[in-house]
Structure formats: C-alpha cells, structure tokens
Amino acid sequence: MRLSQYFLPLLRDDPKEAEIVSHRLMLRAGLIRQASAGIYSWLPLGFRVLQSIEQIVREEQDRAGALELLMPTIQPAEIWRESGRYDVYGKEMLRIEDRHEREMLYGPTNEELITAIFRDAVKSYKDLPRILYHIQWKFRDEIRPRFGVMRGREFLMKDSYSFDLTVEDARKSYNRMFVAYLRTFARMGLKSVPMIAETGPIGGNLSHEFIILADTGESEVYCHRHLVQLDAPGANVDYEADLSTTVASFTGKYAATVEKHDADRFVREVPEQDRLTARGIEVGHIFFFGTKYSEAMGCKVQGPGGELVTVQMGSYGIGVSRLVGAIIEASHDDAGIIWPQSVAPFDVGLINVKVGDGGTDAACEEIYGKLQTAGLSVLYDDRDDRAGAKFAAMDLIGLPWQIIAGPKGLASGEIELKERATGARHSLTFDSALNRLVQSATEARREAA
C-alpha cells in the first residue's frame, strides 16, 4: 500500500480528551476517531489491527473445538425475561421498541439468546458437548465511558458458550477455554495471568479473569511472581487430553483481582520476595455458571437413561477491540506504538528518503515489488515530505520493521533495516534484509498453521 494513496490522518499533538497512552496513540496514529462518547469509527490502519486480533482469536477458538456462528446485535426482551435478567440488569442495557411496540434491546451479552438457540435445537445427550462462539459488536451504556476503546460503550467481543451433560464435563470445557485463552494472548505478544474474579451480572460460582500487567491498568492485582514467568502451552497442545494439570500450574499459586484479594492469605501463602502487586488490564473473562440460564429457560436434553437433564453451561469472553488498546498499553515508547508482528497492520514500512531522485525512486519501486512478492504486507511512504517527518510517522504507527532507502546507501548497494522494538539499525544488502524480514514474518505466522 502506497501511503500517498492511503487514508491515515495523523495528529502531531496529544488530544486533550485522551487520558491514557493507548487512547492518545490510537488517535494520533490514525487508528480511530470518536463518533460519540464511548463510540468509535475504526479507520483503515486500526481496522487492520482489529482484524488481525480477531483472526488470532478465531484460530484459537477453532483449534480448541469451538464452532463459530453469528448472532444478531438486537435481541427480543422476552428471552431476557425468561432468564430473569431483563429487569435487574441495570441502565447499561440499551432498551428500545420497534415500530410494532415490541420491546427489544441492543445485546450487552448473549447468554439468553444462545440458550434459546440451543434449547430449541438440541434434545439428546448425544449432541453434547458443544462449544459455540461468535465475534460480534456489543453495547453497554457505561455511565462514564473513558480511556478510548478500553472502556467504550460499543465494543467488539468474542463470546463463546459451552453446553455439557455433567459438571465434570463442563469443567473439561472450562479447561479447554482456559488453555485457549493463554495461547490466544501469548500469540499477541502478551503475558496473561489468570486470576480468580467476581462473576458480576453473568453469575456462576467459578470465574477467572485474564490480566496483563501494565502501569496504566484499571485496577490493582496481586499474585505470586512465578505466574508471570510461566509460558503458555505450545501449538501442539492436545485439547482432547486431560488439561487439568496445565490449568493447575496456572492456578496453583495466589493470584487475585482487588475484588477477590485476601490480604492475610496473600501474606501467608506467598513469600515476601515473590509477592507482586501491580496494576492490570482485563483482556478476557471466563465463567462456569452451571444451570443458571438452562434451568430458568428450560434448556434440557434427554439423558442416557431417558431422563431429562438440565444442561450445564459456561461462557467465555474476550474483548477484541479492547485488546487493541491493551496491546498498546503494554508495548509502546515515547515515539509511538510498537506492534508485535502477529497483530501489526503491515509487516514492514518502506521509506523513500528522497522522492523525486530517479535512482532512489526506481530502487524503492523494485524493493516494494519484491517485498510483496515475498508475501510481506508493506506500507510504502512515497510522499514528497521531509525525511524526519517520515521517520516520526513510521515510529508513531509502530510497524515492526522499517526499510530506509536513500541515495547514499543505495550507491553502495545497501539499505537500512530498522527494528522498531529495539531501535537497532542495520546497513544491509536488500537481499539480506529480505531474508530477515521473511524469517520474522514466518515465525510470527507459524502458530497459525
């Protein structure tokens, strides 16, 4: 993509309304623009990141055996009355009437709708277990939306729902999603720590939040330092196997959000040198709530002995749009965003230092073509602008690699390759640089295979 033909409205100064780093950088780097309080339009660069994150989430859900569907944003109020949540959910729910005066709502979550779908379609235990998921926009009318996409009113979310015959089977589904979440966030370059959490309006008696540590986190968290050092399971994880040992390794030591924190237990169970108190950002939340919705809504199947059995359920959410902000909070510097390769909007930025110079223009065109032929996505800054402005723009948007081509280097057969994360610059032949870029992109994509 040629930057001269792209839509990338950059801002030089920090917007006054932006309180945290991710909000400032998303506005400055042209990822989003506010449409209304807590509601944002995703511009081309930001939308590419959003799609990359969504795809990683999708791949790991599919790998864990979940099945994708798509439910509507607008739901009938009647199914929420069945569950008993319509009148107690609160003002966060946007309630509307259609032209026939039927009560509707903009879904803040989908437990009721998925339960109704499953109840009406599945009648036998032979069709269990199942995990269904979708990736869809949600709306919650926050009283004070702030922090950009980190706490907006409209947001993109992956929510999956498990259906099992027994509590033991339901725990296996819970463990599947637990492991899938660890892998999902690791593929985005994030170190997530599962923590016992409140269940909130979803309900249930077992719940974990997946937290990434960041100075600008929304709440305080407490955990054993060793949990931060654990690596997520590899791509060869067997979801048909017993995953309880893996889950236990991530839950066997103290870790809690501020709502669940027990100061006496923290001191008693964690040696002083291993106590970690930090601020964290929630990027995922999983729940086992048993028969909370299936009992209320009559979701039953015929068991092996012919008896009717109320289905055991769980739900599992990932804030897809929220993750864009969370990744920036965890990966940035004074110059701008530093995207992990797996979610970057482009693999490499190509900077023509001297547009209008015949030799430089020709060399950049050749480089641009060869990068694309090698399967790399490229943002080519072919604008007639100052070199310093180009360098600043490329650092701001945070592509993992930059190729800098100018008359001086090209005269000696070299270009400059800059790694955004470290700032390291290397003078190389183009072929050497291309090999390094292809290797980096291949490693990032290997997990998707």
Coordinates of C-alpha atoms in Angstrom, one line a residue:
M1 CA 0.0 0.0 0.0
R2 CA 1.3 3.4 -1.0
L3 CA 1.0 6.0 1.8
S4 CA 0.3 8.7 -0.8
Q5 CA -2.9 6.8 -1.6
Y6 CA -3.8 5.7 1.9
F7 CA -6.1 7.2 4.5
L8 CA -4.0 7.9 7.5
P9 CA -4.9 11.1 9.3
L10 CA -2.1 11.5 11.8
L11 CA -2.1 14.1 14.7
R12 CA 1.0 15.9 15.8
D13 CA -0.1 16.7 19.3
D14 CA -1.8 14.7 22.0
P15 CA -5.6 15.2 22.0
K16 CA -6.8 16.8 25.2
E17 CA -9.6 14.3 25.8
A18 CA -7.2 11.3 25.8
E19 CA -6.3 10.3 29.4
I20 CA -4.2 7.2 28.8
V21 CA -1.4 6.2 26.4
S22 CA -3.4 3.9 24.2
H23 CA -6.2 6.4 23.7
R24 CA -3.6 9.1 22.8
L25 CA -1.7 7.0 20.4
M26 CA -4.7 5.4 18.7
L27 CA -6.0 8.9 17.9
R28 CA -2.6 10.3 16.9
A29 CA -1.7 7.3 14.7
G30 CA -5.0 7.5 12.9
L31 CA -6.4 4.2 14.1
I32 CA -9.8 5.5 15.3
R33 CA -12.0 8.6 15.5
Q34 CA -14.7 9.3 18.1
A35 CA -18.2 9.3 16.8
S36 CA -19.9 9.8 20.2
A37 CA -19.0 9.3 23.8
G38 CA -17.5 5.8 24.0
I39 CA -18.3 5.0 20.4
Y40 CA -15.5 5.0 17.7
S41 CA -15.1 4.6 14.0
W42 CA -12.2 2.3 13.0
L43 CA -10.1 3.8 10.3
P44 CA -8.1 1.7 7.8
L45 CA -4.9 1.2 9.9
G46 CA -6.8 0.5 13.1
F47 CA -9.3 -1.8 11.3
R48 CA -6.3 -3.9 10.0
V49 CA -5.1 -4.4 13.6
L50 CA -8.6 -5.3 14.8
Q51 CA -9.0 -7.9 12.0
S52 CA -5.6 -9.4 12.9
I53 CA -6.6 -9.8 16.5
E54 CA -10.0 -11.2 15.6
Q55 CA -8.3 -13.8 13.4
I56 CA -6.0 -15.0 16.1
V57 CA -9.0 -15.3 18.5
R58 CA -10.9 -17.2 15.8
E59 CA -8.0 -19.6 15.1
E60 CA -7.5 -20.5 18.7
Q61 CA -11.2 -21.0 19.3
D62 CA -11.4 -23.3 16.3
R63 CA -8.3 -25.2 17.5
A64 CA -10.0 -25.8 20.8
G65 CA -13.0 -27.3 19.1
A66 CA -15.4 -24.4 19.3
L67 CA -17.8 -23.8 16.4
E68 CA -18.4 -20.3 15.0
L69 CA -21.9 -18.8 14.4
L70 CA -23.2 -15.3 14.3
M71 CA -26.0 -13.9 16.4
P72 CA -27.7 -10.5 15.9
T73 CA -26.9 -7.3 17.9
I74 CA -30.6 -6.7 18.6
Q75 CA -32.4 -9.2 20.8
P76 CA -36.0 -9.6 22.0
A77 CA -36.7 -8.6 25.6
E78 CA -38.8 -11.7 26.1
I79 CA -35.9 -14.1 26.4
W80 CA -34.2 -11.9 29.0
R81 CA -37.5 -12.0 31.0
E82 CA -37.3 -15.8 30.8
S83 CA -33.9 -15.7 32.5
G84 CA -35.0 -13.1 35.0
R85 CA -32.3 -10.6 34.0
Y86 CA -34.3 -8.0 32.0
D87 CA -35.5 -6.0 35.0
V88 CA -32.3 -6.4 37.0
Y89 CA -29.5 -5.8 34.5
G90 CA -29.5 -2.0 35.0
K91 CA -29.2 1.1 32.9
E92 CA -26.1 -0.3 31.0
M93 CA -28.6 -2.2 28.8
L94 CA -29.9 -0.1 25.9
R95 CA -33.6 -0.9 25.6
I96 CA -35.7 0.0 22.5
E97 CA -39.0 -0.5 20.9
D98 CA -39.6 -1.4 17.3
R99 CA -42.4 0.1 15.2
H100 CA -44.8 -2.6 16.4
E101 CA -44.1 -1.6 20.1
R102 CA -42.2 -4.8 20.7
E103 CA -39.6 -4.5 23.4
M104 CA -36.1 -5.1 22.1
L105 CA -32.5 -4.5 23.4
Y106 CA -29.0 -4.0 22.0
G107 CA -27.3 -7.0 23.4
P108 CA -24.7 -6.4 26.1
T109 CA -24.1 -10.2 26.1
N110 CA -25.7 -13.3 24.7
E111 CA -26.3 -16.0 27.3
E112 CA -30.1 -15.8 26.8
L113 CA -30.1 -15.9 23.0
I114 CA -27.6 -18.8 22.7
T115 CA -29.5 -20.7 25.4
A116 CA -32.7 -20.3 23.4
I117 CA -31.0 -21.4 20.2
F118 CA -29.5 -24.5 21.8
R119 CA -32.7 -25.3 23.7
D120 CA -34.8 -25.3 20.5
A121 CA -32.3 -27.3 18.5
V122 CA -30.7 -30.0 20.8
K123 CA -32.8 -32.7 22.5
S124 CA -30.3 -35.5 23.2
Y125 CA -27.2 -36.0 25.3
K126 CA -25.6 -37.5 22.2
D127 CA -25.3 -34.0 20.8
L128 CA -23.1 -32.9 23.8
P129 CA -20.7 -31.5 24.5
R130 CA -20.7 -28.4 22.3
I131 CA -18.9 -25.0 22.4
L132 CA -20.4 -22.3 20.2
Y133 CA -19.0 -18.8 19.7
H134 CA -19.4 -15.7 17.7
I135 CA -17.5 -12.4 17.3
Q136 CA -20.0 -9.5 17.4
W137 CA -20.4 -5.9 18.4
K138 CA -21.9 -5.3 21.9
F139 CA -23.3 -2.2 23.6
R140 CA -23.2 -1.3 27.3
D141 CA -24.3 2.2 28.2
E142 CA -21.5 3.0 30.6
I143 CA -22.3 5.9 32.8
R144 CA -18.8 7.3 32.2
P145 CA -17.1 5.9 29.1
R146 CA -13.4 6.8 29.2
F147 CA -10.0 5.6 28.1
G148 CA -10.9 5.2 24.5
V149 CA -11.6 1.6 23.4
M150 CA -10.5 0.4 26.8
R151 CA -13.9 1.3 28.3
G152 CA -16.2 2.3 25.5
R153 CA -19.9 1.8 25.1
E154 CA -19.7 -0.1 21.8
F155 CA -17.1 -2.8 21.6
L156 CA -16.2 -5.9 19.6
M157 CA -16.3 -9.1 21.6
K158 CA -15.7 -12.8 21.2
D159 CA -18.1 -14.7 23.4
S160 CA -18.3 -18.5 23.5
Y161 CA -20.7 -20.8 25.3
S162 CA -20.3 -24.4 26.4
F163 CA -23.0 -27.0 26.8
D164 CA -22.4 -30.2 28.8
L165 CA -24.3 -33.0 30.4
T166 CA -22.4 -33.1 33.7
V167 CA -20.5 -30.8 35.9
E168 CA -17.4 -32.9 35.3
D169 CA -17.8 -32.5 31.5
A170 CA -18.4 -28.8 32.0
R171 CA -15.1 -28.4 33.8
K172 CA -13.4 -30.0 30.8
S173 CA -14.9 -27.4 28.6
Y174 CA -13.9 -24.7 31.0
N175 CA -10.3 -26.0 30.9
R176 CA -10.3 -26.0 27.1
M177 CA -11.2 -22.4 27.0
F178 CA -8.7 -21.6 29.8
V179 CA -5.8 -23.0 27.8
A180 CA -7.1 -21.5 24.5
Y181 CA -7.1 -18.1 26.2
L182 CA -3.5 -18.5 27.4
R183 CA -2.4 -19.3 23.8
T184 CA -4.5 -16.5 22.3
F185 CA -2.9 -13.8 24.3
A186 CA 0.6 -15.2 24.0
R187 CA 0.3 -15.1 20.2
M188 CA -0.4 -11.4 20.5
G189 CA 2.8 -10.9 22.4
L190 CA 1.0 -10.6 25.8
K191 CA 1.8 -12.3 29.1
S192 CA -1.5 -13.0 30.7
V193 CA -2.1 -14.1 34.3
P194 CA -5.3 -15.9 35.2
M195 CA -6.9 -14.6 38.4
I196 CA -9.9 -15.6 40.4
A197 CA -12.5 -12.9 39.8
E198 CA -16.0 -11.8 40.6
T199 CA -18.7 -13.2 38.4
G200 CA -20.7 -10.0 38.2
P201 CA -24.1 -9.9 36.3
I202 CA -23.2 -13.1 34.4
G203 CA -23.4 -15.2 37.5
G204 CA -22.0 -18.6 38.4
N205 CA -19.5 -19.9 41.0
L206 CA -16.3 -20.2 39.1
S207 CA -14.6 -17.4 37.2
H208 CA -11.2 -16.3 36.1
E209 CA -10.1 -13.0 34.6
F210 CA -7.1 -13.0 32.3
I211 CA -4.9 -10.0 33.3
I212 CA -2.0 -8.4 31.6
L213 CA 0.2 -6.2 33.8
A214 CA 0.5 -2.5 32.8
D215 CA 1.3 0.7 34.7
T216 CA -1.9 2.2 33.4
G217 CA -4.1 -0.8 34.4
E218 CA -7.6 -0.2 35.6
S219 CA -7.3 -2.0 38.9
E220 CA -4.8 -3.4 41.3
V221 CA -3.9 -7.1 41.2
Y222 CA -2.0 -9.4 43.5
C223 CA -0.1 -12.5 42.5
H224 CA 2.8 -14.9 43.0
R225 CA 5.7 -13.6 40.9
H226 CA 6.3 -17.1 39.3
L227 CA 2.9 -16.9 37.5
V228 CA 4.3 -14.1 35.3
Q229 CA 7.2 -16.2 34.3
L230 CA 5.1 -19.2 33.0
D231 CA 4.9 -19.8 29.3
A232 CA 1.6 -20.6 27.5
P233 CA 1.1 -24.1 26.1
G234 CA 2.6 -24.6 22.7
A235 CA 0.8 -25.1 19.4
N236 CA 0.9 -28.9 19.8
V237 CA -1.5 -28.8 22.8
D238 CA -4.0 -31.7 22.7
Y239 CA -7.4 -30.4 23.6
E240 CA -8.8 -34.0 23.8
A241 CA -6.4 -34.8 26.6
D242 CA -6.8 -34.0 30.3
L243 CA -5.9 -30.3 30.7
S244 CA -6.4 -30.1 34.4
T245 CA -2.6 -30.3 35.1
T246 CA -1.9 -27.4 32.8
V247 CA -4.7 -25.4 34.4
A248 CA -3.5 -26.2 37.9
S249 CA 0.0 -24.9 37.0
F250 CA -1.5 -21.5 36.3
T251 CA -4.0 -21.5 39.3
G252 CA -1.9 -23.3 42.0
K253 CA -0.4 -20.1 43.3
Y254 CA -2.0 -17.0 44.7
A255 CA -3.5 -14.6 42.1
A256 CA -6.5 -12.3 42.6
T257 CA -8.0 -9.1 41.4
V258 CA -8.7 -6.4 44.0
E259 CA -12.3 -7.6 44.4
K260 CA -11.2 -11.1 45.4
H261 CA -8.0 -10.1 47.2
D262 CA -7.4 -11.6 50.7
A263 CA -4.5 -9.7 52.2
D264 CA -3.9 -12.2 55.1
R265 CA -3.9 -15.1 52.7
F266 CA -1.5 -13.3 50.3
V267 CA 1.0 -12.7 53.1
R268 CA 0.5 -16.3 54.4
E269 CA 0.9 -18.1 51.1
V270 CA 3.4 -16.0 49.2
P271 CA 7.0 -15.4 50.4
E272 CA 7.7 -11.7 50.6
Q273 CA 10.2 -11.8 47.8
D274 CA 7.6 -13.4 45.5
R275 CA 4.7 -11.0 46.2
L276 CA 3.8 -9.0 43.2
T277 CA 1.4 -6.1 43.5
A278 CA 0.7 -4.3 40.2
R279 CA -1.9 -2.8 38.1
G280 CA -3.6 -4.9 35.4
I281 CA -5.8 -4.8 32.4
E282 CA -8.5 -7.4 31.9
V283 CA -8.4 -8.9 28.4
G284 CA -10.6 -12.0 28.9
H285 CA -13.1 -13.4 31.4
I286 CA -14.4 -16.9 31.7
F287 CA -17.3 -18.2 33.8
F288 CA -18.9 -21.6 34.7
F289 CA -22.4 -20.9 35.8
G290 CA -23.9 -24.4 35.8
T291 CA -27.7 -24.3 35.3
K292 CA -28.3 -20.6 35.9
Y293 CA -29.7 -20.0 32.5
S294 CA -30.6 -23.5 31.3
E295 CA -32.9 -24.1 34.3
A296 CA -34.6 -20.7 34.0
M297 CA -35.1 -21.2 30.3
G298 CA -35.9 -24.9 30.2
C299 CA -32.8 -26.0 28.3
K300 CA -32.9 -29.8 28.9
V301 CA -31.8 -32.9 27.0
Q302 CA -32.7 -36.5 27.2
G303 CA -30.0 -38.3 29.2
P304 CA -28.7 -41.8 28.7
G305 CA -31.5 -43.4 30.8
G306 CA -34.2 -41.4 29.1
E307 CA -34.5 -38.8 31.9
L308 CA -34.5 -35.1 31.2
V309 CA -31.2 -33.4 32.3
T310 CA -30.7 -29.7 32.7
V311 CA -27.7 -28.7 30.6
Q312 CA -24.5 -27.4 32.4
M313 CA -23.2 -24.1 30.8
G314 CA -20.3 -21.7 30.8
S315 CA -19.5 -18.5 29.0
Y316 CA -16.1 -17.1 27.8
G317 CA -15.4 -13.6 26.7
I318 CA -12.6 -11.8 25.0
G319 CA -12.7 -8.0 24.3
V320 CA -11.4 -8.0 20.8
S321 CA -11.5 -4.2 20.3
R322 CA -10.3 -3.7 23.9
L323 CA -7.2 -5.8 23.1
V324 CA -6.0 -3.1 20.6
G325 CA -5.7 -0.7 23.4
A326 CA -4.3 -3.2 25.8
I327 CA -1.5 -4.2 23.4
I328 CA -0.5 -0.6 23.0
E329 CA -0.5 -0.1 26.8
A330 CA 1.9 -3.0 27.1
S331 CA 4.0 -2.2 24.0
H332 CA 4.9 1.5 23.3
D333 CA 7.6 4.0 23.9
D334 CA 7.9 7.8 23.7
A335 CA 7.9 7.8 19.9
G336 CA 4.7 5.7 19.5
I337 CA 3.3 2.3 19.2
I338 CA 5.4 -0.9 19.0
W339 CA 3.2 -3.6 17.4
P340 CA 4.0 -7.3 17.9
Q341 CA 4.5 -8.8 14.4
S342 CA 1.4 -11.0 14.8
V343 CA -1.0 -8.2 15.0
A344 CA 0.8 -5.4 13.1
P345 CA -1.2 -3.6 10.4
F346 CA 1.7 -4.1 8.0
D347 CA 4.8 -6.3 8.2
V348 CA 7.2 -3.5 7.1
G349 CA 7.3 0.2 6.3
L350 CA 9.3 1.3 3.3
I351 CA 10.6 4.8 3.5
N352 CA 11.8 6.6 0.3
V353 CA 14.1 9.3 1.8
K354 CA 14.4 11.3 -1.4
V355 CA 11.3 11.2 -3.5
G356 CA 12.0 12.7 -7.0
D357 CA 15.5 11.3 -7.2
G358 CA 15.3 8.9 -10.2
G359 CA 17.7 6.2 -8.8
T360 CA 16.0 6.2 -5.4
D361 CA 12.5 6.1 -6.8
A362 CA 13.4 3.2 -9.1
A363 CA 15.1 1.3 -6.3
C364 CA 12.2 1.8 -4.0
E365 CA 9.7 0.6 -6.6
E366 CA 11.8 -2.6 -7.1
I367 CA 12.1 -3.1 -3.3
Y368 CA 8.3 -2.6 -2.9
G369 CA 7.6 -5.2 -5.6
K370 CA 10.0 -7.8 -4.2
L371 CA 8.6 -7.4 -0.6
Q372 CA 5.1 -8.0 -1.8
T373 CA 6.2 -11.0 -4.0
A374 CA 7.8 -12.5 -0.8
G375 CA 4.3 -12.4 0.8
L376 CA 5.0 -9.4 3.1
S377 CA 2.5 -6.6 3.6
V378 CA 4.1 -3.2 3.0
L379 CA 3.2 0.4 3.7
Y380 CA 5.4 2.4 1.3
D381 CA 5.9 6.0 2.3
D382 CA 6.2 7.5 -1.2
R383 CA 5.1 11.0 -0.1
D384 CA 7.2 14.1 -1.0
D385 CA 7.9 15.1 2.6
R386 CA 10.9 15.7 4.9
A387 CA 12.8 12.6 5.9
G388 CA 12.4 13.5 9.6
A389 CA 8.6 13.7 9.2
K390 CA 8.6 10.3 7.6
F391 CA 10.7 8.7 10.3
A392 CA 8.5 10.2 13.0
A393 CA 5.3 9.0 11.3
M394 CA 6.7 5.4 10.9
D395 CA 7.7 5.3 14.5
L396 CA 4.3 6.6 15.6
I397 CA 2.3 3.9 13.8
G398 CA 4.7 1.2 15.1
L399 CA 5.3 -1.3 12.3
P400 CA 7.7 -4.0 13.4
W401 CA 10.3 -3.2 10.7
Q402 CA 11.3 -0.2 8.6
I403 CA 13.4 -0.3 5.4
I404 CA 15.0 3.1 4.8
A405 CA 16.3 3.7 1.3
G406 CA 18.3 6.8 0.2
P407 CA 20.8 7.8 -2.5
K408 CA 23.8 7.4 -0.3
G409 CA 23.1 3.9 0.9
L410 CA 21.8 2.7 -2.5
A411 CA 25.0 3.9 -4.1
S412 CA 26.9 1.3 -2.1
G413 CA 24.3 -1.3 -2.7
E414 CA 22.8 -1.1 0.8
I415 CA 19.6 -0.1 2.5
E416 CA 19.0 0.5 6.3
L417 CA 16.8 -2.0 8.2
K418 CA 15.4 -0.7 11.5
E419 CA 13.7 -2.9 14.1
R420 CA 11.0 -0.8 15.8
A421 CA 11.0 -2.7 19.1
T422 CA 14.7 -2.2 19.8
G423 CA 15.6 0.8 17.6
A424 CA 18.5 -1.2 16.2
R425 CA 19.6 -0.2 12.7
H426 CA 21.5 -2.4 10.3
S427 CA 23.1 -1.5 6.9
L428 CA 22.5 -4.5 4.7
T429 CA 22.1 -5.5 1.1
F430 CA 18.4 -5.7 0.2
D431 CA 18.6 -9.5 -0.2
S432 CA 19.9 -9.9 3.4
A433 CA 17.2 -7.6 4.7
L434 CA 14.5 -9.5 2.8
N435 CA 15.7 -12.8 4.3
R436 CA 15.5 -11.4 7.8
L437 CA 12.0 -10.0 7.2
V438 CA 10.7 -13.2 5.7
Q439 CA 12.1 -15.2 8.7
S440 CA 10.5 -12.8 11.2
A441 CA 7.1 -13.0 9.5
T442 CA 7.3 -16.8 9.1
E443 CA 8.0 -17.2 12.8
A444 CA 5.0 -15.0 13.7
R445 CA 2.7 -16.9 11.4
R446 CA 3.9 -20.4 12.3
E447 CA 1.5 -20.5 15.3
A448 CA -1.5 -20.2 12.9
A449 CA -0.6 -23.3 11.0

